[in-house]
Coordinates of C-alpha atoms and ligand atoms in Angstrom, one line a residue:
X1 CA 9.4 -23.3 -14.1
X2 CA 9.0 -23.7 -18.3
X3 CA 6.0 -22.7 -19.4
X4 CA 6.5 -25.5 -21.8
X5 CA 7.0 -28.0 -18.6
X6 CA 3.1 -29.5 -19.5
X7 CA 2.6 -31.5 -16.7
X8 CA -0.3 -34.3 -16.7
X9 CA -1.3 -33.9 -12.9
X10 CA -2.7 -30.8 -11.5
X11 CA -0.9 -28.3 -8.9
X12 CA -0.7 -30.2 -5.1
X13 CA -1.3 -28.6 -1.8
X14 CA -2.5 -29.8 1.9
X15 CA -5.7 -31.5 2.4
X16 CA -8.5 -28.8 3.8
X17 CA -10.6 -28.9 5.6
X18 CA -14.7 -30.3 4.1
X19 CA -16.6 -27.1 4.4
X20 CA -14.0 -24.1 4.8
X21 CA -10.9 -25.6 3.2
X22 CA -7.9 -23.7 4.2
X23 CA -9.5 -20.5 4.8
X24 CA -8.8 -20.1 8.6
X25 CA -5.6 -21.6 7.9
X26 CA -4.9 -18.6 5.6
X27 CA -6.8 -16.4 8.3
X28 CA -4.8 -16.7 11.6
X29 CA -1.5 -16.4 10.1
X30 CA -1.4 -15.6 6.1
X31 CA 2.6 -15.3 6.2
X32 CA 3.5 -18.4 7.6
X33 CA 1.0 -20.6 5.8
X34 CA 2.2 -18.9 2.0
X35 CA 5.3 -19.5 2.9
X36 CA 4.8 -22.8 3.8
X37 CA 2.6 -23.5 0.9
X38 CA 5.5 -22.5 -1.3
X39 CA 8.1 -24.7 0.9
X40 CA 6.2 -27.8 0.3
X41 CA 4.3 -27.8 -2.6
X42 CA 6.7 -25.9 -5.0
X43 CA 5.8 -22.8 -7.7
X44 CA 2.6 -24.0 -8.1
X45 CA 0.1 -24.9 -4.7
X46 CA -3.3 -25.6 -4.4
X47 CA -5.6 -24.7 -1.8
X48 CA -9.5 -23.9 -0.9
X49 CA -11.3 -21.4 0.2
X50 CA -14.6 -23.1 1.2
X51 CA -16.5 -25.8 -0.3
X52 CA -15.9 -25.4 -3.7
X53 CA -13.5 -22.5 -4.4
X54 CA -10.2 -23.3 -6.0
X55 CA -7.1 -21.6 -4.9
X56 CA -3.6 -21.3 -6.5
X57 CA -0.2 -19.6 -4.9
X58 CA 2.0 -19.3 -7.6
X59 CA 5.8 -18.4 -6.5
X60 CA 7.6 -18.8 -10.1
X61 CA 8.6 -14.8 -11.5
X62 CA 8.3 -16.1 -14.9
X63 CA 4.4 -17.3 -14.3
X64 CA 4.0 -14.3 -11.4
X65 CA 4.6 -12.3 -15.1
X66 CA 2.2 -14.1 -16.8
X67 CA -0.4 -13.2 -14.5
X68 CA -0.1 -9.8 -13.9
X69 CA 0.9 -8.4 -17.3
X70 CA 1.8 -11.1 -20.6
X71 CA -1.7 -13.0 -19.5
X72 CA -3.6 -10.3 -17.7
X73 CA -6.6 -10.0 -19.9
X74 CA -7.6 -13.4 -18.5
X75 CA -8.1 -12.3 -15.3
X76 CA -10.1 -9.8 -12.9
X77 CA -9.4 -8.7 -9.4
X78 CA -10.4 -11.2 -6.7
X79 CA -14.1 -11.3 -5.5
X80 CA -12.9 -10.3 -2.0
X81 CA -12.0 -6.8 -3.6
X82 CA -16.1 -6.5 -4.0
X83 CA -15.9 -6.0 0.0
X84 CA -15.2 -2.6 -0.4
X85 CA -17.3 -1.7 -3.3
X86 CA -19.7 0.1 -1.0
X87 CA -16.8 2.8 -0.2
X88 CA -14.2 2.8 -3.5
X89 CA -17.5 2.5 -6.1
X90 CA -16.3 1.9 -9.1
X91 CA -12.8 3.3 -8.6
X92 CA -9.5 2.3 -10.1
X93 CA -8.7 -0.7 -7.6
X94 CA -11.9 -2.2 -8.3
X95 CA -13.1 -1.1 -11.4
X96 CA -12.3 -3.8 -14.7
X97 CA -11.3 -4.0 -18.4
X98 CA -12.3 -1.0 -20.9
X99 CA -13.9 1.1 -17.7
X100 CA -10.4 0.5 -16.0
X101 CA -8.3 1.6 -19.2
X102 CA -10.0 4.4 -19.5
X103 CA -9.8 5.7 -15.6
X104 CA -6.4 5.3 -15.8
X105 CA -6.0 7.3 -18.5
X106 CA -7.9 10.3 -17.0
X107 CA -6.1 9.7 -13.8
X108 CA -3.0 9.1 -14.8
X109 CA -1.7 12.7 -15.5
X110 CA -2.2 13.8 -11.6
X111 CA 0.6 11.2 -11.1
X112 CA 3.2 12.8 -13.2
X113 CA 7.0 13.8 -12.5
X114 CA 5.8 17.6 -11.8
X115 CA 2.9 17.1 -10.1
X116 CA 4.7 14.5 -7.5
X117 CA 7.5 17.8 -7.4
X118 CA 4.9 19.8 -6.1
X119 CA 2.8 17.4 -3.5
X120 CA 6.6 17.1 -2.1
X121 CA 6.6 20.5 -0.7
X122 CA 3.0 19.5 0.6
X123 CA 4.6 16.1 1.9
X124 CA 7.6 18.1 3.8
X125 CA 5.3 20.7 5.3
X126 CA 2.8 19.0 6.9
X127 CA 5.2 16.4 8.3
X128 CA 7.9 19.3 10.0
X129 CA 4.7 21.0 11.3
X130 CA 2.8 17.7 12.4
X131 CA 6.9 16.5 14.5
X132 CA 7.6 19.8 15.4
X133 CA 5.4 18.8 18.8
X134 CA 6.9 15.9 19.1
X135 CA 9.3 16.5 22.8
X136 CA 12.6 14.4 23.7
X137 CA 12.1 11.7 25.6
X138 CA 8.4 11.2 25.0
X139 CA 6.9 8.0 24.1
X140 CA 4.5 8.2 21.0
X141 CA 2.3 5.5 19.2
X142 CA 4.1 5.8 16.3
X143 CA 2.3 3.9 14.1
X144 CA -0.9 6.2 14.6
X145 CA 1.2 9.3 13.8
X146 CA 2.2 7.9 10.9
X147 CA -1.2 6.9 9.5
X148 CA -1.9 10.4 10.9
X149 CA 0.4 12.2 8.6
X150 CA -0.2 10.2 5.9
X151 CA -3.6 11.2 6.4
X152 CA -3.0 14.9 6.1
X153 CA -0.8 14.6 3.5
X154 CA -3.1 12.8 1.1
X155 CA -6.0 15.5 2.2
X156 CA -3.6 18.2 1.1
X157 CA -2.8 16.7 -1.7
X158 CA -5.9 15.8 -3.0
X159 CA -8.3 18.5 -2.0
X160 CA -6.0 21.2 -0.5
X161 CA -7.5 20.3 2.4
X162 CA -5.7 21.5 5.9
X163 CA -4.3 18.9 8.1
X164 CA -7.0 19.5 11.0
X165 CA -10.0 19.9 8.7
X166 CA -8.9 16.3 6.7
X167 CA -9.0 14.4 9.7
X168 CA -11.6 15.7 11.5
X169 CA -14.1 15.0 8.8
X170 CA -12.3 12.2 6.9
X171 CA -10.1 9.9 9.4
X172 CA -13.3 8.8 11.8
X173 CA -15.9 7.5 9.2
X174 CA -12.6 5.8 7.0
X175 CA -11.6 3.7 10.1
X176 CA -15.5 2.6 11.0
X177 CA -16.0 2.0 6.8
X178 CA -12.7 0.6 6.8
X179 CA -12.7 -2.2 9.7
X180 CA -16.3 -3.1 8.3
X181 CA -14.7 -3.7 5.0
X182 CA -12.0 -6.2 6.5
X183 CA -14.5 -8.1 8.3
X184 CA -16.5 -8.4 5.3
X185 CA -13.6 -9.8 3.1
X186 CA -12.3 -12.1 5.5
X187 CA -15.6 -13.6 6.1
X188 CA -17.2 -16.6 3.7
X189 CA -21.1 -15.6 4.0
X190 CA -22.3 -12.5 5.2
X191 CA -25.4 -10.6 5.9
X192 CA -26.2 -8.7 2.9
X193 CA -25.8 -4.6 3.6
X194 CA -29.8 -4.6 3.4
X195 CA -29.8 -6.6 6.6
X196 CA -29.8 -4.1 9.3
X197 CA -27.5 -5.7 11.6
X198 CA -25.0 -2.8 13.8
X199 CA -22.5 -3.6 11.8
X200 CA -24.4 -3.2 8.3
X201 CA -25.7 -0.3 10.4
X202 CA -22.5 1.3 11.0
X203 CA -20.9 0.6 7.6
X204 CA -24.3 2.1 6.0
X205 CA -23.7 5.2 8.1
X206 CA -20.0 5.9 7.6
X207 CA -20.2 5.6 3.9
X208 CA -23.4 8.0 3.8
X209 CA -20.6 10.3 5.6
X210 CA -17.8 9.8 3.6
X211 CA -20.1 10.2 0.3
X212 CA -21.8 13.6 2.1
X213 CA -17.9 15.1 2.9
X214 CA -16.4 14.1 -0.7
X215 CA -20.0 15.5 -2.9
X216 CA -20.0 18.9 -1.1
X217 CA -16.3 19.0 -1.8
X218 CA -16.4 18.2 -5.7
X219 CA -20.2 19.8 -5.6
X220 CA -17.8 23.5 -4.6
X221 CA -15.3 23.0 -6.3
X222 CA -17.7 23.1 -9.7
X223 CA -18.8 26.4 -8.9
X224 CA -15.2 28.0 -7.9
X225 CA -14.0 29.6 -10.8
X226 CA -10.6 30.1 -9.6
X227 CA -8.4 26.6 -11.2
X228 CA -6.7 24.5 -8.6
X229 CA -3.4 22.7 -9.3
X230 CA -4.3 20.0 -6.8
X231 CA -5.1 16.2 -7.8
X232 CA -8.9 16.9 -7.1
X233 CA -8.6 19.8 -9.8
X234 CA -6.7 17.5 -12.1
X235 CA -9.1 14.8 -12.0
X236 CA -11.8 17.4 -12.9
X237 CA -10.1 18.7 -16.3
X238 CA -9.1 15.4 -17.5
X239 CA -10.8 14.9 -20.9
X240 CA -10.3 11.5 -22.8
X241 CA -8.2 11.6 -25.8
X242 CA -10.2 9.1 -27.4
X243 CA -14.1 10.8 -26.5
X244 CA -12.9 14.0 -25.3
X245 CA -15.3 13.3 -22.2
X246 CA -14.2 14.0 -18.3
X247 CA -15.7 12.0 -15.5
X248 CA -19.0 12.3 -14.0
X249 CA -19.2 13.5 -10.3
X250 CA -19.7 10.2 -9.2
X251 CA -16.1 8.7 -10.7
X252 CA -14.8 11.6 -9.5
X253 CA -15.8 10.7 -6.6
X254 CA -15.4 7.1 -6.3
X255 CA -11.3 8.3 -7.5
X256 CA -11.3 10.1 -4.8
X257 CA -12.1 7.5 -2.3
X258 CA -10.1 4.8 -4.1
X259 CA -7.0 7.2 -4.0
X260 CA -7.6 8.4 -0.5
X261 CA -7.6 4.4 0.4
X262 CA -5.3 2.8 -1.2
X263 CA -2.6 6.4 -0.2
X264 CA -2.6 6.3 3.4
X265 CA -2.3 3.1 5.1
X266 CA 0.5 1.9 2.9
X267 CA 2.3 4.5 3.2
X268 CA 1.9 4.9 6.7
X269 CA 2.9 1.3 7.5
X270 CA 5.9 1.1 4.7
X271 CA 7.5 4.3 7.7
X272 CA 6.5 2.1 10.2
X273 CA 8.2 -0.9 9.4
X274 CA 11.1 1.8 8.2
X275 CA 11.1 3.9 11.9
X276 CA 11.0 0.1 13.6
X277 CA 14.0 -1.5 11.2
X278 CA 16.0 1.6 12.1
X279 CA 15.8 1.2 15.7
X280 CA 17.0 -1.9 15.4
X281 CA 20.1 -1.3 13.2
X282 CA 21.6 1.3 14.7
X283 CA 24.7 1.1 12.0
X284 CA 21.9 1.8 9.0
X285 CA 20.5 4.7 11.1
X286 CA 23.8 5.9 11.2
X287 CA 24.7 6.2 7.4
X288 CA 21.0 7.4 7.0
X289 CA 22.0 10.2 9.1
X290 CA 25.1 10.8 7.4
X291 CA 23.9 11.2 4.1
X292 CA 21.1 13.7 5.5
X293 CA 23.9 15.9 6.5
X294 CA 25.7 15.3 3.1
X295 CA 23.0 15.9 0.5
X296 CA 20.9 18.4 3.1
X297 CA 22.8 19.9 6.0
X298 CA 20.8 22.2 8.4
X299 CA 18.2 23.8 5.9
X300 CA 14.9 21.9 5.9
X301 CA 14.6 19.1 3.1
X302 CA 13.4 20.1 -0.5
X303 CA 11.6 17.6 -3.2
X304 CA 14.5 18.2 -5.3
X305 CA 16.5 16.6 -2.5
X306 CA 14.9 13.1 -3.2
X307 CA 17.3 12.1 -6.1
X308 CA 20.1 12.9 -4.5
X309 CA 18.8 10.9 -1.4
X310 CA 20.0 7.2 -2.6
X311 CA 21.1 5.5 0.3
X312 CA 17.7 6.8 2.4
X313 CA 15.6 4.7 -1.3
X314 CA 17.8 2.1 -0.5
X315 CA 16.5 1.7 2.7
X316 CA 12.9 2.3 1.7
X317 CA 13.3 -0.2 -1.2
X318 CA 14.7 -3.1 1.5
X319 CA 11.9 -2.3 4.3
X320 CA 9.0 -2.7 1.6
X321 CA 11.5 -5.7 1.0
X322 CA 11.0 -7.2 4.4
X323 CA 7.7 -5.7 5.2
X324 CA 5.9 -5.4 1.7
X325 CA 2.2 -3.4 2.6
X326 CA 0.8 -5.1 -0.2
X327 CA 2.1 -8.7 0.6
X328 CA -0.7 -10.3 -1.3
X329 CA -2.2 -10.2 -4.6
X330 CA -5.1 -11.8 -5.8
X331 CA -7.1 -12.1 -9.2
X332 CA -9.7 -14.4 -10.1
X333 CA -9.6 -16.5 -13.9
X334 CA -12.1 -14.3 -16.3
X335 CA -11.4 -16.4 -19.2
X336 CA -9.7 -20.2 -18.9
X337 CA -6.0 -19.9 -19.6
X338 CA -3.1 -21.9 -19.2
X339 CA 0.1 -21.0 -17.0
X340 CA 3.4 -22.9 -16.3
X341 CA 1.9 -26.1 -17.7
X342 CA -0.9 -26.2 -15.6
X343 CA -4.8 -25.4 -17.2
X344 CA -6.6 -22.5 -14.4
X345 CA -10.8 -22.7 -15.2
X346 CA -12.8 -19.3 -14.9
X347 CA -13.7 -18.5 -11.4
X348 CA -10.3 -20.0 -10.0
X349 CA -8.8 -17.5 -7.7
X350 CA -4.9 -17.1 -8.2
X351 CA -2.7 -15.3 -5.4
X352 CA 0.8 -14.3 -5.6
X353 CA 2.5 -13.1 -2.4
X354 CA 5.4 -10.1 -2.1
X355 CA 5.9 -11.2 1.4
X356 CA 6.9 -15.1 -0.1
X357 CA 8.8 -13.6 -2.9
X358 CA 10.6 -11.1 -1.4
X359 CA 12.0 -13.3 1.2
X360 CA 13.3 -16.2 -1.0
X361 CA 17.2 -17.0 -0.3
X362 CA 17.5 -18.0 -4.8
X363 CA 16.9 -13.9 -5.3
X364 CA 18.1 -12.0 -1.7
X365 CA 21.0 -13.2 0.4
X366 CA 20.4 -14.0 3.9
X367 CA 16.9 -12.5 3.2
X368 CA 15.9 -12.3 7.3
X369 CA 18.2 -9.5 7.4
X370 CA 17.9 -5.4 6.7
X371 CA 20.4 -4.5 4.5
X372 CA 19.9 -1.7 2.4
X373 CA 23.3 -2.1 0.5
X374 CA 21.8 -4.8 -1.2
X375 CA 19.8 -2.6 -3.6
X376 CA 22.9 -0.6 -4.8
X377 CA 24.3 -0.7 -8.4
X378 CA 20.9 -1.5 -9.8
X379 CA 20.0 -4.6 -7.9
X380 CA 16.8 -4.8 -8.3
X381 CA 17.6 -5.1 -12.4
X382 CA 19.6 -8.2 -11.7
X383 CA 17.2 -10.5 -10.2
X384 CA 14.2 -11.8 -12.6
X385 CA 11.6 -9.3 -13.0
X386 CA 8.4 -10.1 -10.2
X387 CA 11.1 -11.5 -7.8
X388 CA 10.5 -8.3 -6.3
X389 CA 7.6 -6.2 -6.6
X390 CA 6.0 -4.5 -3.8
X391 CA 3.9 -1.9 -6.1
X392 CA 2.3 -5.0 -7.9
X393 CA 2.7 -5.1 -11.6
X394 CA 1.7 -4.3 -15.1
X395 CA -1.7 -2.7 -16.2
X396 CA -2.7 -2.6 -12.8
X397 CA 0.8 -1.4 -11.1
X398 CA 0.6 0.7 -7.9
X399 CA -0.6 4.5 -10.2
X400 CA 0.8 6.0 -6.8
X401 CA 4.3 4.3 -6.6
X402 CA 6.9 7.5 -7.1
X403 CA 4.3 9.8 -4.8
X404 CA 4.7 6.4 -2.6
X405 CA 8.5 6.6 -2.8
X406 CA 8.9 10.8 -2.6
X407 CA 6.5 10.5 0.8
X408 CA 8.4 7.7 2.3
X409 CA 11.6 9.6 1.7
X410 CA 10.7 12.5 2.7
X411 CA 8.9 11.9 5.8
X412 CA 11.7 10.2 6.7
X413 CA 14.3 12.3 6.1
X414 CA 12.2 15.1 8.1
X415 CA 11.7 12.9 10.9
X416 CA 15.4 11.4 10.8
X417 CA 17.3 15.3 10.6
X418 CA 15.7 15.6 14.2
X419 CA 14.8 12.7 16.0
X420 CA 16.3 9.2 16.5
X421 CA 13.6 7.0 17.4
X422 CA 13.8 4.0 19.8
X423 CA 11.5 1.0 20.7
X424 CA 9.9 1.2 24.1
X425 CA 11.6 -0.8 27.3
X426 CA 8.7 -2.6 27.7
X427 CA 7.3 -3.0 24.3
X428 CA 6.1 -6.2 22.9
X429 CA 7.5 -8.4 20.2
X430 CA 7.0 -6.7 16.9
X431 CA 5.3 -9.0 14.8
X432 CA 3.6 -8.3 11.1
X433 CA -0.4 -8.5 11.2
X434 CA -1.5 -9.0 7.8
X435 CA -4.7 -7.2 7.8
X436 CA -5.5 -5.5 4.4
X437 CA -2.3 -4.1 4.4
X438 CA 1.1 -5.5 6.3
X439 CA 1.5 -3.7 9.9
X440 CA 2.5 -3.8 12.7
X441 CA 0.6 -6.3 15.3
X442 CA -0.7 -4.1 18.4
X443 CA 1.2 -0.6 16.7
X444 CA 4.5 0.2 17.6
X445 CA 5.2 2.2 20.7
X446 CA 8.6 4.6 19.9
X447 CA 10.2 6.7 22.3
X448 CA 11.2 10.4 20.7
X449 CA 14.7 11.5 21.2
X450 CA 15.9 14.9 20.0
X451 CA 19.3 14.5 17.9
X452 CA 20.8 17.5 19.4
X453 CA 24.4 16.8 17.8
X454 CA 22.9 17.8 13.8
X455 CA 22.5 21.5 15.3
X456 CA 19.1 21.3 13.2
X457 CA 17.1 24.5 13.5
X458 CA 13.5 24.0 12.0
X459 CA 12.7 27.2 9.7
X460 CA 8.9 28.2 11.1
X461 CA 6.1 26.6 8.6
X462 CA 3.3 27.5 7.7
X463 CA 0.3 25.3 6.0
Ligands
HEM1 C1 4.3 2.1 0.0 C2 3.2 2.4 -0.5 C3 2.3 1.6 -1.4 C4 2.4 0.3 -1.7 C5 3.3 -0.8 -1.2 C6 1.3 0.1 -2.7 C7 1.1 -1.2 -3.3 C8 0.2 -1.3 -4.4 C9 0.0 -2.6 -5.1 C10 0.7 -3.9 -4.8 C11 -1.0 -2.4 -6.0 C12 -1.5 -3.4 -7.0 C13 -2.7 -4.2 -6.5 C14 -3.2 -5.2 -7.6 O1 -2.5 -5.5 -8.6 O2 -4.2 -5.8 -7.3 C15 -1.4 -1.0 -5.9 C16 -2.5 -0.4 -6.6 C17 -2.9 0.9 -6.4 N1 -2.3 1.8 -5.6 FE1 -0.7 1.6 -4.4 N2 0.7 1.3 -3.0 C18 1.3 2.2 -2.2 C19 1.0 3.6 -2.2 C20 0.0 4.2 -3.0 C21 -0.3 5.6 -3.0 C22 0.5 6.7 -2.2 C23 -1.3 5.8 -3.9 C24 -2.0 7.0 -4.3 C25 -1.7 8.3 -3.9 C26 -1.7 4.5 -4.3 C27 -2.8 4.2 -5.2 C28 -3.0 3.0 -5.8 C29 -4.1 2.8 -6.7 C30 -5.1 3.8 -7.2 C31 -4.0 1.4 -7.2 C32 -4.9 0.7 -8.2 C33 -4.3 0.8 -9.5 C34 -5.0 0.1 -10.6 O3 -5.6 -1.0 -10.4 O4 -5.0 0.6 -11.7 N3 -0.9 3.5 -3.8 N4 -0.7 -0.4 -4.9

């Protein structure tokens, strides 16, 4: 749609409902009602969340642009990110305007080309040691080992932090903070966290954890004299070109929290939907294993390996095609602006949906299938820019998108030189829950078998 297209009506949508509008609608099953929205009400639909908040789905890339880079200084992140406040602080997913520039900049170093080099060893070593367990014909909850690994490889990275010790004092108050979190953003009016209700309770006591582990960690790391080339270390010697100031303990530490986040359960679900997609085309797994043996052979993997790797991107690319983590964007209107002809007031909330995007016939042929050919001979350069954008967009683009890409590959490739993994016999139907992120409903339940024909002898590890 023209941004020149002024129209004289404003955007349509269904009728809501008097008090909660569409928001249980939106609730029960996100996927199918975007998608619907889109079907019937074109680029541009309109919806409520509650009495009196306006909702817009935009699912034009030319105005999906505007939002998220050419007009971006209109908008904030949507108030349901305030939800997590309490754990992420004033981190870089949550954090606005000059405060946000400047974070970035400090943070934005830990995130380069070399660095992501390096976590790769981290990345290949915890993941050989963490399968290495892993017997042939076992069945496994594989969408827990994945979050699992994910885990430990964002502790390593971050803190050089073993495997063990990450989880052990990390994983359990993440998960209670973390399912708090999603209950508060999916709900309309809740208790304040001064209210002592269990779950305020619980939430109170998981983040007074979380903030105990990450200040003793930072707090030790002042008084070490010995320089560590890890992202924690990194964050603590950034100085601003423009003030020449580092960050304070506390955005140090809400970095921390906001990276440790936003790393793991993405990640982990992107390999899920990966490990699930492959069981299920049996000719992708098949050239997946081919070009293992081609570009890697019998040694173990090496980050170097990961350019070389295409066809295994490919196939990463087309699952966060099909299965985007991040299937749903919001931001809220800051200052009044107009977009694709139509005029959005301050305190409008706009959404724009990977999952809708991504799977929209005009940009992907016969987009219900997996078909990592599709993204060959730059593909993804053909289609209109924000037809396809799992890691988001502009200012605010995914900071952790190539360590995203190097873990995904890599993990996989380590997991794919030994193992072929199958769905259970009695497993149910693999359906996407959209909670913050997009897994899989009720986990995925894999049965391990050893891939004795690749002759693959793991070198011992040691982390
Ligand atoms: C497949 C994996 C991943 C996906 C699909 C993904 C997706 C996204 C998306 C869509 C956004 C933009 C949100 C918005 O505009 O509101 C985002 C932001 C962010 N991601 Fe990722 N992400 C992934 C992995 C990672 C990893 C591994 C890290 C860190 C190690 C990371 C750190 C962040 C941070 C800090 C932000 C906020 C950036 C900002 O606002 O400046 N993500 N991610």
């Amino acid at each position: 749609m023209s941004d020149k297209a002024i129209s004289d009506h404003s955007p349509q949508g269904p009728k809501g409902k008097l008090l909660t509008g569409h928001l249980k609608e939106f609730q029960s099953d996100p996927l199918e009602f975007l998608t619907r929205l889109t079907t019937e009400y074109g680029d541009v639909a309109k919806i409520r969340f509650g009495p009196f908040q306006n909702v817009y789905l935009i699912s034009d890339p030319d105005l999906i642009k505007q939002v998220l880079v050419t007009k971006q200084k209109h908008f904030v992140k949507s108030r349901d990110f305030h939800a997590l406040k309490p754990i992420i602080g004033e981190g870089l997913l949550t954090s606005e305007k000059e405060l946000h520039m400047r974070q970035r900049r400090l943070i934005q170093p830990a995130f380069r080309k070399t660095h992501i080099v390096n976590y790769g060893q981290d990345m290949i070593d915890i993941t050989t040691n963490y399968i290495s367990t892993w017997k042939d014909g076992e069945e496994r909850m594989i969408t827990q080992d994945m979050m699992s690994m994910a885990l430990g490889i964002i502790s390593k990275t971050m803190f050089s932090m073993d495997f063990e010790e990450g989880y052990d004092v990390l994983g359990e108050p993440i998960e209670t903070a973390m399912r708090t979190a999603v209950k508060r953003m999916r709900t309309l009016l809740q208790p304040p966290l001064w209210v002592p209700t269990r779950s305020n309770r619980e939430y109170k006591n998981a983040i007074h954890e979380l903030d105990k582990v990450l200040f003793e960690i930072i707090d030790k790391r002042r008084e070490d004299a010995e320089k560590q080339e890890d992202m924690l270390g990194i964050l603590m010697d950034a100085r601003d070109d423009e003030d020449g100031l580092g960050m304070t303990d506390t955005q140090v530490r809400d970095e921390l929290m906001t990276i440790f986040l936003a790393g793991h359960e993405t990640t982990a679900n992107a390999l899920s939907w990966t490990l699930y997609l492959l069981s299920q085309h049996p000719e992708v797994e098949s050239k997946l294993f081919h070009e293992i043996e081609n570009v890697i052979g019998n040694r173990l993997p090496a980050p170097e390996d990961f350019k070389n790797l295409t066809y295994t991107q490919n196939i990463i690319w087309e699952s966060l095609r099909l299965y985007p983590p991040g299937f749903v964007t919001g931001r809220e209107v800051d200052e009044d602006v107009d977009i694709g002809g139509y005029h959005f007031k301050k305190g409008d909330m706009i959404l724009v949906s990977q999952y809708v995007m991504h799977h929209k016939q005009e940009y992907f042929d016969n987009p219900e299938s997996f078909y990592p050919e599709r993204f060959e001979n730059n593909f993804a350069k053909t289609i209109p820019a924000y037809a396809y954008f799992p890691f988001g967009g502009g200012p605010r683009v995914c900071i952790g998108n190539h360590f995203a890409m190097m873990e995904a590959v890599l993990v996989l490739v380590c997991i794919s030189q030994r193992y072929r993994l199958r769905i259970a016999p009695d497993h149910h139907e693999v359906t996407p829950y959209p909670s913050i992120t997009l897994r899989p409903k009720r986990g995925l339940r894999m049965i391990v078998e050893e891939r004795n024909e690749t002759g693959f002898q793991p070198e011992a590890t040691e982390i």
